[in-house]
Coordinates of C-alpha atoms in Angstrom, one line a residue:
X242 CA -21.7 -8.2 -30.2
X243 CA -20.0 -11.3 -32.0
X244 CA -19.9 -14.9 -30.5
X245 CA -16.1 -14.6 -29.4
X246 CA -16.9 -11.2 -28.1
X247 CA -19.8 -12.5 -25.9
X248 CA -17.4 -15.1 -24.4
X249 CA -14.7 -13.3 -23.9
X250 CA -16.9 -10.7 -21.6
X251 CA -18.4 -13.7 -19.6
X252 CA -14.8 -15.3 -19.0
X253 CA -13.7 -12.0 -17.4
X254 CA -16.9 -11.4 -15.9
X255 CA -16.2 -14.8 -13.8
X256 CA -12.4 -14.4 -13.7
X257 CA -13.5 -10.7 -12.3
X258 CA -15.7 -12.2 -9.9
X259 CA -13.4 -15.0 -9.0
X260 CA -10.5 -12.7 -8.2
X261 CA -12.6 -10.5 -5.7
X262 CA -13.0 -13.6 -3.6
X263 CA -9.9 -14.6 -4.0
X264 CA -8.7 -11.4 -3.2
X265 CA -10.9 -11.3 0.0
X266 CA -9.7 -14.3 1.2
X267 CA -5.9 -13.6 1.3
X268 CA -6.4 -10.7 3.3
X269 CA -8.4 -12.6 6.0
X270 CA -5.8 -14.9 5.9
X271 CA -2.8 -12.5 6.3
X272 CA -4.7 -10.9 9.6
X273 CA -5.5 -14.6 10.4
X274 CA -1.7 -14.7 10.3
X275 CA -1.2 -11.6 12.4
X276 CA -3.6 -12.9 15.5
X277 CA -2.0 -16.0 15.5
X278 CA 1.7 -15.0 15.2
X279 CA 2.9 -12.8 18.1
X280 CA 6.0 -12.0 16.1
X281 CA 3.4 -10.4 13.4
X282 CA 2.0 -8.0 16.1
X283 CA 4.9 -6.0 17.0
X284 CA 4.7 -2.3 17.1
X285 CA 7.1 -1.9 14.0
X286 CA 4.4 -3.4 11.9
X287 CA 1.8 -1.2 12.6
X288 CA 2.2 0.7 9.3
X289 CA 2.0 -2.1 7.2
X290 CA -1.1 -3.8 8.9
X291 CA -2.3 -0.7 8.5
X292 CA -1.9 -0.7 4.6
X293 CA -3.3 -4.0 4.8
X294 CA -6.3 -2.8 6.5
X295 CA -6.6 0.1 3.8
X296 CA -6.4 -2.5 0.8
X297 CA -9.2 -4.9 2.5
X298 CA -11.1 -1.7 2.6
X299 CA -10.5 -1.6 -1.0
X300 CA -11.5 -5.2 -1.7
X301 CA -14.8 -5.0 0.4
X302 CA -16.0 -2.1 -1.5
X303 CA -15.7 -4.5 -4.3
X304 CA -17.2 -7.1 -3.1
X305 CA -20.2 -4.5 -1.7
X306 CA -20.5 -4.3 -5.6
X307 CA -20.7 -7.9 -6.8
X308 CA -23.9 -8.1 -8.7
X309 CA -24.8 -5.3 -9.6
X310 CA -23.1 -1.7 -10.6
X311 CA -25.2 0.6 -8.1
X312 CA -27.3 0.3 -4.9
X313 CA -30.5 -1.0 -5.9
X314 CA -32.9 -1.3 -2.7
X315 CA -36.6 -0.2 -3.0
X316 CA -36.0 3.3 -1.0
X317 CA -34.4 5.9 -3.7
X318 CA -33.4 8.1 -1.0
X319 CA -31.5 4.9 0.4
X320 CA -30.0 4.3 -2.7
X321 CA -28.9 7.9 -3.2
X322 CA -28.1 8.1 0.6
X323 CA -25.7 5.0 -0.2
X324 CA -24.2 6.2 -3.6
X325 CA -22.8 9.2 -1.7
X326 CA -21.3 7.0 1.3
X327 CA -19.5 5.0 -1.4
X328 CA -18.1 8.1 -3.5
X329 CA -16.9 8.8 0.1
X330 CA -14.9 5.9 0.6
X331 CA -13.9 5.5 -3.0
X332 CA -12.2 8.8 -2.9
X333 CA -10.4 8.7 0.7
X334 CA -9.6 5.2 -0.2
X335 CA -7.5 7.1 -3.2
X336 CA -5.5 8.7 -0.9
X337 CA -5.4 6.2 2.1
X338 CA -3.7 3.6 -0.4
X339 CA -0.9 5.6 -1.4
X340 CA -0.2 7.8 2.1
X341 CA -0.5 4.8 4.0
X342 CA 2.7 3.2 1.5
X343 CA 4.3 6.7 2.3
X344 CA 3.9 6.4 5.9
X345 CA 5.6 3.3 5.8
X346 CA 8.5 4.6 3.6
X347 CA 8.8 7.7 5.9
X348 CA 8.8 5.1 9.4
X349 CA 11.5 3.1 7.5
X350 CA 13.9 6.2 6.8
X351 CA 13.5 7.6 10.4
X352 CA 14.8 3.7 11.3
X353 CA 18.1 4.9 9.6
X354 CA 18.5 8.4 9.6
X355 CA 16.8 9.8 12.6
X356 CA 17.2 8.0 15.6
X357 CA 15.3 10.6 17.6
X358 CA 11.7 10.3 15.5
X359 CA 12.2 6.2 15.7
X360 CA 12.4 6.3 19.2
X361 CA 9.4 9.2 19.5
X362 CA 7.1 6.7 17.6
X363 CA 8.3 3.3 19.2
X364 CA 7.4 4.8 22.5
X365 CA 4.3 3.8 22.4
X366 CA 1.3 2.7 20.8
X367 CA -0.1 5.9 20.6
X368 CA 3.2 7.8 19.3
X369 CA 2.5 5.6 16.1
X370 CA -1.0 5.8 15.8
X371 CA -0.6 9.5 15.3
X372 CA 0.2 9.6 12.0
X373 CA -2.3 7.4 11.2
X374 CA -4.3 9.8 12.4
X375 CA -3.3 12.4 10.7
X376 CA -3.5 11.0 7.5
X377 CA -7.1 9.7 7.6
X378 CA -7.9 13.2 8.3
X379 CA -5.3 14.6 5.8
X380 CA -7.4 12.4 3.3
X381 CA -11.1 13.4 3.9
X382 CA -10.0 16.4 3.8
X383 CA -8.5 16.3 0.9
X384 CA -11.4 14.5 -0.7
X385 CA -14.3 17.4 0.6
X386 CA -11.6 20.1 -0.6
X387 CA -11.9 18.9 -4.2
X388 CA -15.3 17.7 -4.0
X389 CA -16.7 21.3 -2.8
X390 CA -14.0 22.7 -4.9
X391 CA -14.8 21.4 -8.6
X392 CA -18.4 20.7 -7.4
X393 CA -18.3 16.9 -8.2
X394 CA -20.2 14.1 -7.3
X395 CA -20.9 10.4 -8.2
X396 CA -21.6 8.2 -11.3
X397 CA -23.1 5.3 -12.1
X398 CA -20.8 2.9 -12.1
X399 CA -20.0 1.7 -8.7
X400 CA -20.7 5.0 -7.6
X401 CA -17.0 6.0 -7.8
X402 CA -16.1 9.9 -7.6
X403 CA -15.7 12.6 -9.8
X404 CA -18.5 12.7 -12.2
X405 CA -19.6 16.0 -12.9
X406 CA -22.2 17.6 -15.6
X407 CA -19.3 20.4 -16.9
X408 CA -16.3 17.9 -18.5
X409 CA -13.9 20.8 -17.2
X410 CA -15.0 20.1 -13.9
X411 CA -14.5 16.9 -14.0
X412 CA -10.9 17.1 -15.8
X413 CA -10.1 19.8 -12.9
X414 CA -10.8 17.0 -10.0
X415 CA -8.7 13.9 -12.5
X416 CA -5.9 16.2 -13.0
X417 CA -6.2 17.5 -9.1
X418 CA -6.7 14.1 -7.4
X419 CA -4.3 12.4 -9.5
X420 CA -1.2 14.6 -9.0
X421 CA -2.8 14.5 -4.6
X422 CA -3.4 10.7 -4.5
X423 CA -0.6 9.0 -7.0
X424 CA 2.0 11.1 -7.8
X425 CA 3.0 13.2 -5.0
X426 CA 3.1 10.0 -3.0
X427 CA 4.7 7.7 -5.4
X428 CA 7.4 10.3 -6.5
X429 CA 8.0 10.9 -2.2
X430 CA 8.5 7.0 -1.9
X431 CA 10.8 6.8 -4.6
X432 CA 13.4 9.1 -3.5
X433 CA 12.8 8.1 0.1
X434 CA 13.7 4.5 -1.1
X435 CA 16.7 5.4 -2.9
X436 CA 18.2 7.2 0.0
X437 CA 17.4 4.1 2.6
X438 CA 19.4 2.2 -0.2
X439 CA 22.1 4.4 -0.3
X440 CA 22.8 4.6 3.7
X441 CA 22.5 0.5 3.4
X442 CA 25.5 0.5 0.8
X443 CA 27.2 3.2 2.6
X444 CA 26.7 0.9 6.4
X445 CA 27.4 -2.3 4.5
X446 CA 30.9 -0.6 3.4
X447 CA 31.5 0.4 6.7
X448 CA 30.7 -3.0 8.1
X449 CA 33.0 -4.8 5.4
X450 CA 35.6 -2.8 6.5
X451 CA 35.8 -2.8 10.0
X452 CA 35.8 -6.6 9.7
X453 CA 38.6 -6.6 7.4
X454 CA 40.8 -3.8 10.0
X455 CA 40.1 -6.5 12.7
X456 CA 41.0 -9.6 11.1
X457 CA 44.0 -7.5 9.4
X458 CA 45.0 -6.9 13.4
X459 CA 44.5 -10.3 14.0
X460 CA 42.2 -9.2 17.5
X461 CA 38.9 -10.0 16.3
X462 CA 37.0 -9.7 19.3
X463 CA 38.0 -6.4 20.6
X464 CA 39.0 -4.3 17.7
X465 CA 35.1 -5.1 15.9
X466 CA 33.4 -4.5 19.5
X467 CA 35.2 -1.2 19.7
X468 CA 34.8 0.2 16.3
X469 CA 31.3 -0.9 15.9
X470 CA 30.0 0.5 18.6
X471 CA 31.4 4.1 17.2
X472 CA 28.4 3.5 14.1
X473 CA 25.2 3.5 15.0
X474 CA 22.9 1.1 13.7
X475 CA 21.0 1.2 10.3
X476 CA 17.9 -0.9 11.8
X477 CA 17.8 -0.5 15.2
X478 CA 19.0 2.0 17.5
X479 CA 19.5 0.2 20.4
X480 CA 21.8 -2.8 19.2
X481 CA 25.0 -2.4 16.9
X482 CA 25.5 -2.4 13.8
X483 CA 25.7 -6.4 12.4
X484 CA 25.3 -8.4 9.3
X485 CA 21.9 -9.9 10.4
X486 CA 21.0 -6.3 10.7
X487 CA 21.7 -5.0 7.4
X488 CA 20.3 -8.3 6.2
X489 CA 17.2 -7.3 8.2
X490 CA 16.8 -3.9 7.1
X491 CA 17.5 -4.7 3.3
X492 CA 15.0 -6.7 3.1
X493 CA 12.5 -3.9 4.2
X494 CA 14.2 -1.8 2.2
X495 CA 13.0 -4.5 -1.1
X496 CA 9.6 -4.7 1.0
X497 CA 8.9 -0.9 0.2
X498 CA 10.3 -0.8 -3.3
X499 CA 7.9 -3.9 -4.2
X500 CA 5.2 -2.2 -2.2
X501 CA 5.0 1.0 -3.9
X502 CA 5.2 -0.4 -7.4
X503 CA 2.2 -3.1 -6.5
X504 CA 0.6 0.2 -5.7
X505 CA 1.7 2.9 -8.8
X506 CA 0.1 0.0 -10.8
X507 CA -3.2 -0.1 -9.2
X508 CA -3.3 3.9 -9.3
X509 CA -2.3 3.6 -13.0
X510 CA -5.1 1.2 -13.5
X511 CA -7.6 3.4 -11.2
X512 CA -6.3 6.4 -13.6
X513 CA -7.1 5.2 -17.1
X514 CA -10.4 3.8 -15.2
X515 CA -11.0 7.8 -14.1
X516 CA -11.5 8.6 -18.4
X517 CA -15.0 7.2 -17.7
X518 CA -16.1 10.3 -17.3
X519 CA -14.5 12.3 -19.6
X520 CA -14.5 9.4 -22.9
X521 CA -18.0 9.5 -23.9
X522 CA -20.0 6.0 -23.4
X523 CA -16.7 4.8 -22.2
X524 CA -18.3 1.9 -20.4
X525 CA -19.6 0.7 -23.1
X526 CA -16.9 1.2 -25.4
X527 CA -14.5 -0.4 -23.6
X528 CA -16.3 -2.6 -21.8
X529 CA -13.8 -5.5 -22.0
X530 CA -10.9 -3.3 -21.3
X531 CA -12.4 -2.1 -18.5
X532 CA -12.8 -5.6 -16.7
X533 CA -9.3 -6.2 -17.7
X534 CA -8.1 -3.0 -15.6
X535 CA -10.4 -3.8 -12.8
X536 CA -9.1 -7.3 -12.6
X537 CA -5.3 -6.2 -12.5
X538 CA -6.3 -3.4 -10.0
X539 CA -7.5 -5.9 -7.9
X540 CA -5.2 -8.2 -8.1
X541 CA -1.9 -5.5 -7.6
X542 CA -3.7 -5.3 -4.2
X543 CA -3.9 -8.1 -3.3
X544 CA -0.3 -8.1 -3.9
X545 CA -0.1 -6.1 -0.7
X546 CA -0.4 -8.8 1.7
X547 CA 1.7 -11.6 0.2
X548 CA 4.7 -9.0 -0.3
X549 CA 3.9 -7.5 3.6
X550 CA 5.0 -11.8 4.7
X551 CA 7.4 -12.7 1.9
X552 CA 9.2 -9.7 3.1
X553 CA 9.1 -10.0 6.8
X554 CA 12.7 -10.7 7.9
X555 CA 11.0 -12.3 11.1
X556 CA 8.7 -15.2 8.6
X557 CA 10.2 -17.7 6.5
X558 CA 8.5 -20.0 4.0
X559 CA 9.6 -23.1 5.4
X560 CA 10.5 -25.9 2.9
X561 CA 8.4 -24.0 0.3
X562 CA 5.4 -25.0 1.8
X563 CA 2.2 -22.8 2.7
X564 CA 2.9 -22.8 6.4
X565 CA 4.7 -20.0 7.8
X566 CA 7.7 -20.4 10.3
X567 CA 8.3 -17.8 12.8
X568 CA 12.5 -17.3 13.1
X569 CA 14.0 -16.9 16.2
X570 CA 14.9 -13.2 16.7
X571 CA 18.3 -12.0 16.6

């Protein structure tokens, strides 16, 4: 290995290291930021705590990896014992991530299209845990289904997933996992975001033009009071339909599409990072690459977090500064 080469691996090996922390510690912040905000801890925010929770997850299994590639305690059977609780958590992790940006998508959708399942869920706490539910157990068993199915297990590196002795094996669970964990997902909270932004057009055309029929009859008050209360609301089911409120529910509606695309590049990352076990001596090989994917993959999720405030239409970023404001609600 050349001089530059050499230097070039330690500066990602520190800029690697350096954005774990970093990583680490804007998560604890944004919980730091939900216990001390009341406005952060509102039932409608479960889902995307919850896909907070899921990155840190992420992050910490990182971290658990910090200085050295495999568990390396005195006790083999510990060390093996530990390999296999982390090619656990690596592969529900997989589908945690993306189901838990679905989950949001599908929450979001029911806000504006069925009134019904908002309500169901916004009953209680335990209405919206459910899913949650459901999911973690939709993804472990997902995970034990292709495990048991292709016969896989884990490698060396971090102990991730999917190694197997027979490359069509381990092909089988890539190809498998991959369409499961990314592109099912990804493709379900596409179209699920396109048709939240096509109701929003279709409410904000309707609200444009039952302003312009009252001011046109020159009775403000009554003729927008009536004919807004024939529409129901895009964001909420129990108040009419307003600016503020499409304002409100746009803004979600940007919140997802940024959400799932911090998230398609992560899997994309996690993807090319799968070929570990199919390239031969692909860690070596592409060694430096392979810092440079980890460090993106990282840093997408930490992405998470920041998007999850910036896109709260309940915080501001007051004056540009690094305090948060909490804004009155409507």
């Amino acid at each position: 290995m050349s001089i530059s080469q050499t230097t070039t691996t330690t500066l990602l090996t520190y800029l690697d290291c350096l954005n774990r922390i970093l990583s680490a510690l804007i998560f604890i912040a944004y919980f730091s930021l939900v216990l001390k905000y009341r406005e952060l801890r509102t039932i409608s925010l479960l889902y995307v705590h919850h896909a907070n929770f899921v990155g840190f997850l992420f992050i910490l299994m990182y971290l658990a990896y910090f200085s050295s590639t495999a568990p390396s305690t005195t006790n083999p059977k510990l060390n093996d014992l530990l390999c296999q609780l982390s090619e656990f958590v690596w592969a529900v992790l997989k589908y945690l991530r993306s189901y838990s940006v679905l989950l949001i998508a599908v929450y979001r959708i029911s806000a504006v299209k069925n009134s019904k399942l908002f309500k169901f869920l916004n009953k209680s706490w335990i209405n919206m845990s459910m899913p949650i539910v459901f999911i973690w157990i939709t993804s472990i068993g997902l995970f034990l289904a292709t495990k048991l199915t292709f016969r896989t297990t884990h490698g060396d590196l971090f102990c991730i997933d999917g190694y197997s002795t027979h490359l069509n094996s381990t092909i089988a669970y890539l190809t498998v996992t991959s369409v499961l964990g990314i592109l099912a997902p990804f493709a379900l909270t596409s179209v699920i975001y396109l048709l939240i932004r096509r109701y929003l057009r279709q409410s904000s055309q309707k609200f444009g033009r039952i302003v312009k029929l009252s001011y046109n009859n020159k009775s403000d008050t009554l003729n927008s009071n009536s004919l807004i209360e024939k529409i129901s609301d895009p964001v909420s089911s129990e108040s009419p339909i307003s600016k503020s409120n499409l304002s409100k529910n746009q803004r979600l509606s940007s919140q997802l599409l940024a959400l799932n695309l911090c998230y398609i590049m992560c899997f994309s990352m996690s993807f090319t990072l799968s070929f570990r076990y199919i390239i031969p001596e692909f860690n070596q090989r592409f060694y430096t690459i392979r810092q440079v994917l980890r460090i993106l993959n990282v840093f997408f999720q930490t992405m998470i977090p920041i998007i999850s405030i910036v896109y709260n239409p309940n915080i501001s970023l007051a004056n540009k500064k690094c305090s948060l404001t909490v804004l009155e609600s409507n």
